[in-house]
Short mmCIF file of C-alpha atoms in Angstrom, two decimals:
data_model
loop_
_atom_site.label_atom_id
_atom_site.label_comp_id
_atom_site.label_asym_id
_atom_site.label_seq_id
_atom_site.Cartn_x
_atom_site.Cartn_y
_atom_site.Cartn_z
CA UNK A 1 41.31 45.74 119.79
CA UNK A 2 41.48 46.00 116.01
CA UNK A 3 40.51 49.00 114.16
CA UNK A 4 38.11 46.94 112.01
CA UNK A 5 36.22 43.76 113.16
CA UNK A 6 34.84 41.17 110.98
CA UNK A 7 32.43 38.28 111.77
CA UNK A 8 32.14 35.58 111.46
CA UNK A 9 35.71 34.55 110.72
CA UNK A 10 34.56 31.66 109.03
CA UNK A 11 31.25 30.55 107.18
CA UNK A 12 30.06 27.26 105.67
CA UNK A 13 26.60 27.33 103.89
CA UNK A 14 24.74 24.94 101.29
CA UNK A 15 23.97 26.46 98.06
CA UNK A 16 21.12 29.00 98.23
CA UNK A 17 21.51 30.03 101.40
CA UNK A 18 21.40 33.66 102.31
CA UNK A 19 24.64 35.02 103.71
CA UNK A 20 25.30 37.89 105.74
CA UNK A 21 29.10 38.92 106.48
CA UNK A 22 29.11 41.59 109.50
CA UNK A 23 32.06 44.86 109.68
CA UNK A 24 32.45 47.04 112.83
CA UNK A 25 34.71 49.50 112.92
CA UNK A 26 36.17 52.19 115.58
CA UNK A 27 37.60 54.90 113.35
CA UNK A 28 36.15 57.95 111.88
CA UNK A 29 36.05 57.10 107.78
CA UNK A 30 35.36 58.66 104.77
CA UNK A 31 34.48 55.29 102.67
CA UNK A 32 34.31 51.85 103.56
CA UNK A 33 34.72 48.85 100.85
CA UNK A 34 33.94 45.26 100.48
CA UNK A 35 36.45 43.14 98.77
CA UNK A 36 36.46 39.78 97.72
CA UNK A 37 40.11 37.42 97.78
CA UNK A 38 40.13 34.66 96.01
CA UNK A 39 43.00 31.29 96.83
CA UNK A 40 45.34 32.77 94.52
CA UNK A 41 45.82 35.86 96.05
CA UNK A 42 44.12 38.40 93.96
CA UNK A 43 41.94 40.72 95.35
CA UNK A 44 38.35 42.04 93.74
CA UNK A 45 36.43 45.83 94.76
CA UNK A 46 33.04 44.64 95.23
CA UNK A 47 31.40 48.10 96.93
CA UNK A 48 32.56 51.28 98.13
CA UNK A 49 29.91 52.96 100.98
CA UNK A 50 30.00 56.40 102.25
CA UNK A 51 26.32 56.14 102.94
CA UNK A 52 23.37 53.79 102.73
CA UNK A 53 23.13 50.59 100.60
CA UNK A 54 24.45 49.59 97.06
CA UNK A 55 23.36 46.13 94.96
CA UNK A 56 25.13 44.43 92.51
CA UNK A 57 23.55 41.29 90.89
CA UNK A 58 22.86 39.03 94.29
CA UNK A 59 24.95 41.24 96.59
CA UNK A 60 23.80 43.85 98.48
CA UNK A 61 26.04 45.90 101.06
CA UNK A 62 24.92 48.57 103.51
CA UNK A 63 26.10 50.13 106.06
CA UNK A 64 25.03 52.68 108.87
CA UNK A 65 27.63 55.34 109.86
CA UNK A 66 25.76 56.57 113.10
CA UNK A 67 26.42 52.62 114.25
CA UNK A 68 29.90 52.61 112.10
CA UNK A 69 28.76 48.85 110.95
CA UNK A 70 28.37 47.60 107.52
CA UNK A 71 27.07 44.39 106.34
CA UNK A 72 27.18 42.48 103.24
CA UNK A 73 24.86 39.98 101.93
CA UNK A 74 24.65 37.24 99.21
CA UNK A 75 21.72 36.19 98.21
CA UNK A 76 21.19 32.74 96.07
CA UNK A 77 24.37 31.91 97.36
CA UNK A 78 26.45 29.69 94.82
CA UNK A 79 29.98 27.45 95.20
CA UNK A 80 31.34 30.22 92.93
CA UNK A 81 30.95 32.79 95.93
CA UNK A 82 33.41 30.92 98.04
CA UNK A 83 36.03 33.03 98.64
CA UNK A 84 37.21 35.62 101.58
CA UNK A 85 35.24 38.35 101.93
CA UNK A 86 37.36 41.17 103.63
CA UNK A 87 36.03 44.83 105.14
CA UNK A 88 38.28 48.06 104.64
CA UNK A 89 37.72 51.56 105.77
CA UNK A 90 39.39 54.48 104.38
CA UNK A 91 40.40 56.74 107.41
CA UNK A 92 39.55 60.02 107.62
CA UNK A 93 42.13 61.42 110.02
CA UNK A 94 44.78 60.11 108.05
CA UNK A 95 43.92 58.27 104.92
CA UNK A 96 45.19 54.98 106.04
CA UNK A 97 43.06 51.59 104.73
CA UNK A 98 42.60 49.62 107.40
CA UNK A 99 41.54 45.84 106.56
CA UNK A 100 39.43 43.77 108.74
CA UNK A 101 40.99 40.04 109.00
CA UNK A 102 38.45 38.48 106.33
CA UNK A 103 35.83 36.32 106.74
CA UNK A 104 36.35 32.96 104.89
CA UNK A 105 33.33 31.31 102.75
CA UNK A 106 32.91 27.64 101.48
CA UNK A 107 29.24 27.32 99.99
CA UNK A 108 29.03 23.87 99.35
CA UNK A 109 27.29 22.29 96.93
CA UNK B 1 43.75 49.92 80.24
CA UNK B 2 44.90 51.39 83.69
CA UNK B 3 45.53 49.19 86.31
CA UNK B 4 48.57 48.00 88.58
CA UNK B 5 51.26 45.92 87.91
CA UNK B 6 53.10 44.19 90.59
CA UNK B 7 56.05 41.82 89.97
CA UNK B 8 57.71 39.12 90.61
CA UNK B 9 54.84 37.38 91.30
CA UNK B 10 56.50 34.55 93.00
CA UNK B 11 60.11 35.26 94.30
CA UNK B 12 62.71 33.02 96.51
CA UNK B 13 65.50 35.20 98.61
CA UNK B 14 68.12 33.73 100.21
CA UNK B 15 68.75 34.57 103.87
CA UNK B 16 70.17 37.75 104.36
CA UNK B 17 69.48 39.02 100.82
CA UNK B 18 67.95 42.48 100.41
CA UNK B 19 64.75 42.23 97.31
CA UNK B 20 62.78 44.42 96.02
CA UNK B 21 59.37 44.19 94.82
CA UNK B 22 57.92 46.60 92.27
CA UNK B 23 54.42 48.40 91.96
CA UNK B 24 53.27 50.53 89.19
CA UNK B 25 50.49 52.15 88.20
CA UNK B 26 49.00 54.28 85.65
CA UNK B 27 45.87 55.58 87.01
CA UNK B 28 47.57 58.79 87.74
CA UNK B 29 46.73 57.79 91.45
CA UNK B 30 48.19 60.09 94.11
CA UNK B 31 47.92 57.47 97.03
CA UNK B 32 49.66 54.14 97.07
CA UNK B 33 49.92 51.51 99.82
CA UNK B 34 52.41 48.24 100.64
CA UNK B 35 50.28 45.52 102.55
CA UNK B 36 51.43 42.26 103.82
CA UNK B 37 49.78 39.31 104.90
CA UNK B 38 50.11 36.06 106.52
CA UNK B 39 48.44 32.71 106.02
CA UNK B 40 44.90 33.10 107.96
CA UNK B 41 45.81 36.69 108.67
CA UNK B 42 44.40 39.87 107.70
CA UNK B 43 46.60 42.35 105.47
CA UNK B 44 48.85 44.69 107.66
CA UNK B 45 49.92 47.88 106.60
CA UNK B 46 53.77 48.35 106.30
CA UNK B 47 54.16 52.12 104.50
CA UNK B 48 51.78 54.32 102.77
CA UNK B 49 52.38 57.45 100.49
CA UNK B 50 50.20 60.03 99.69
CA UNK B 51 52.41 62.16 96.94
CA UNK B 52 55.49 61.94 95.06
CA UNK B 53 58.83 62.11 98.03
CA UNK B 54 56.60 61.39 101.06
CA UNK B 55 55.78 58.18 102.45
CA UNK B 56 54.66 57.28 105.83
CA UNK B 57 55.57 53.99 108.14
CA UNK B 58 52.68 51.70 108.50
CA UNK B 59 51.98 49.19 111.00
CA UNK B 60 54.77 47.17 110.38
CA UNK B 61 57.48 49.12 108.65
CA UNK B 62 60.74 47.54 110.73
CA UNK B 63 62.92 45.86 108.07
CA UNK B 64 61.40 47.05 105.19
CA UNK B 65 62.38 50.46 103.16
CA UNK B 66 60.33 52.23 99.92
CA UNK B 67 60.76 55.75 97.40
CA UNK B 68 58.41 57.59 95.59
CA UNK B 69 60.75 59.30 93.30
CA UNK B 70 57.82 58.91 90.68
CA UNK B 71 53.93 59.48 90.90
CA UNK B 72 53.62 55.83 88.91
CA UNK B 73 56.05 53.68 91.38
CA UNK B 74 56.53 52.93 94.62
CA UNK B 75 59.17 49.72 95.11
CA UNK B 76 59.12 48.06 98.05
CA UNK B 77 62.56 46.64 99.74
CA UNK B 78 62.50 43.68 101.88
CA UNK B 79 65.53 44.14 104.12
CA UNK B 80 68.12 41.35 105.67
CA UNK B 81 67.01 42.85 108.91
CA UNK B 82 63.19 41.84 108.63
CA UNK B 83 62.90 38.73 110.48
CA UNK B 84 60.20 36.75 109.02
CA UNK B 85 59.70 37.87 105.60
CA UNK B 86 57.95 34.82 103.95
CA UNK B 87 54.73 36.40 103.09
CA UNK B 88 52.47 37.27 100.69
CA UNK B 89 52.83 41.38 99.45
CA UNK B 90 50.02 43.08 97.93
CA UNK B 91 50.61 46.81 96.54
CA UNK B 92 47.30 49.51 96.20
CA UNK B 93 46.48 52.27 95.14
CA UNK B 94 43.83 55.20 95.05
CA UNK B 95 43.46 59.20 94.33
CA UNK B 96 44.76 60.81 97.72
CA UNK B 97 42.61 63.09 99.97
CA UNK B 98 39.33 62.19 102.58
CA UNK B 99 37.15 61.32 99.38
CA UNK B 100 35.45 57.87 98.71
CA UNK B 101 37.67 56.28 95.66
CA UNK B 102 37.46 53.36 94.40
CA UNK B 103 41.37 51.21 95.88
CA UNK B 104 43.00 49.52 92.99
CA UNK B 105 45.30 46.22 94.01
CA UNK B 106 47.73 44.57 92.09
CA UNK B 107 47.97 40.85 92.18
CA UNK B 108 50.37 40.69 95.05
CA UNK B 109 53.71 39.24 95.08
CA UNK B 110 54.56 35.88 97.04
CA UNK B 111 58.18 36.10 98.71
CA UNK B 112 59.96 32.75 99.70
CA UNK B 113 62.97 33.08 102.21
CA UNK B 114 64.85 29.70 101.63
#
């Protein structure tokens, strides 16, 4: 079983729709971060969470550590937003990031 | 501005060929990572290092060899003896220590065995 578990692997939503992108992990952590990959490659921070919920613009991520599962939503969802969104904890035993496999987003127009 | 630099960003190795990717940064970070990952796959941890001299294996380490002689670089060598290393190589970095920091990527490095 992987360390960090993302669902659903892959997403397909008209434009507007709320999205929701779910992380479960099995490790103790010290910070867990949402990143965004785009075709080429190159990978975007979006949030780091020790603790409760942060919002930029139409994202919002939270995550509860008692549950160790984070979520992260898009609101007004727009073509632009398609892109893999990917979950990585920080762990606190040993310091290792540990990635979740992604979880691949076409909004269509 | 501080950031990472990887490079080459798109290299071709002929079988058997040893190549080396590099990965510096000047955000004075203390921790620095080597990731690979495969088409539809999630990135997989091949060695880690925490401070200048030290570096631990990751996941996936067989066939592949790095140094930390410097805070600022940590070069990654893609061995003859690494079986399938078409991949894509992505290089981060963040302060060391059990503390939330912000992880810093470079723009990764696509390796072609012809």
């Amino acid at each position: 079983k992987n360390e960090v578990e993302q669902s659903p692997q892959n997403l397909t939503a008209q434009e507007g729709e709320f999205i929701t992108i779910n992380c479960s992990y099995s490790v103790g952590i010290s910070a867990l971060h949402w990143l965004q990959q785009h075709p080429g490659g190159g990978i975007v921070s979006l949030f780091m969470l020790s603790s409760g919920k942060k919002k930029h613009g139409r994202l919002i991520a939270t995550i509860n550590i008692q549950e160790k599962h984070s979520s992260l939503h898009i609101t007004a969802s727009h073509p632009r937003d398609s892109a893999v969104y990917i979950c990585a904890v920080r762990s606190s035993r040993d310091d290792k990031i540990i990635f979740g496999k992604g979880t691949r987003l076409h909004i269509l127009p | 501005d501080g950031g990472i630099t990887q490079s080459p960003k798109y290299l071709f190795r002929k079988e058997g060929q040893n190549v080396t990717l590099s990965c510096e940064q000047n955000l004075n970070h203390d921790a620095m990572y080597w990731y690979r990952q495969d088409p539809g796959q999630g990135l997989r941890l091949i060695y880690y290092s925490q401070i200048v001299n030290d570096f631990q294996k990751g996941d996936i380490a067989e066939g592949y060899s790095v140094s930390r002689e410097k805070k600022e670089s940590f070069p990654l060598t893609v061995t003859s003896a690494q079986k399938n290393p078409t991949a894509f190589y992505l290089c981060a970095s963040t302060m060391a220590g059990n503390s939330g920091n912000t992880i810093y990527f470079g723009e990764g490095s696509w390796l072609t065995v012809v």
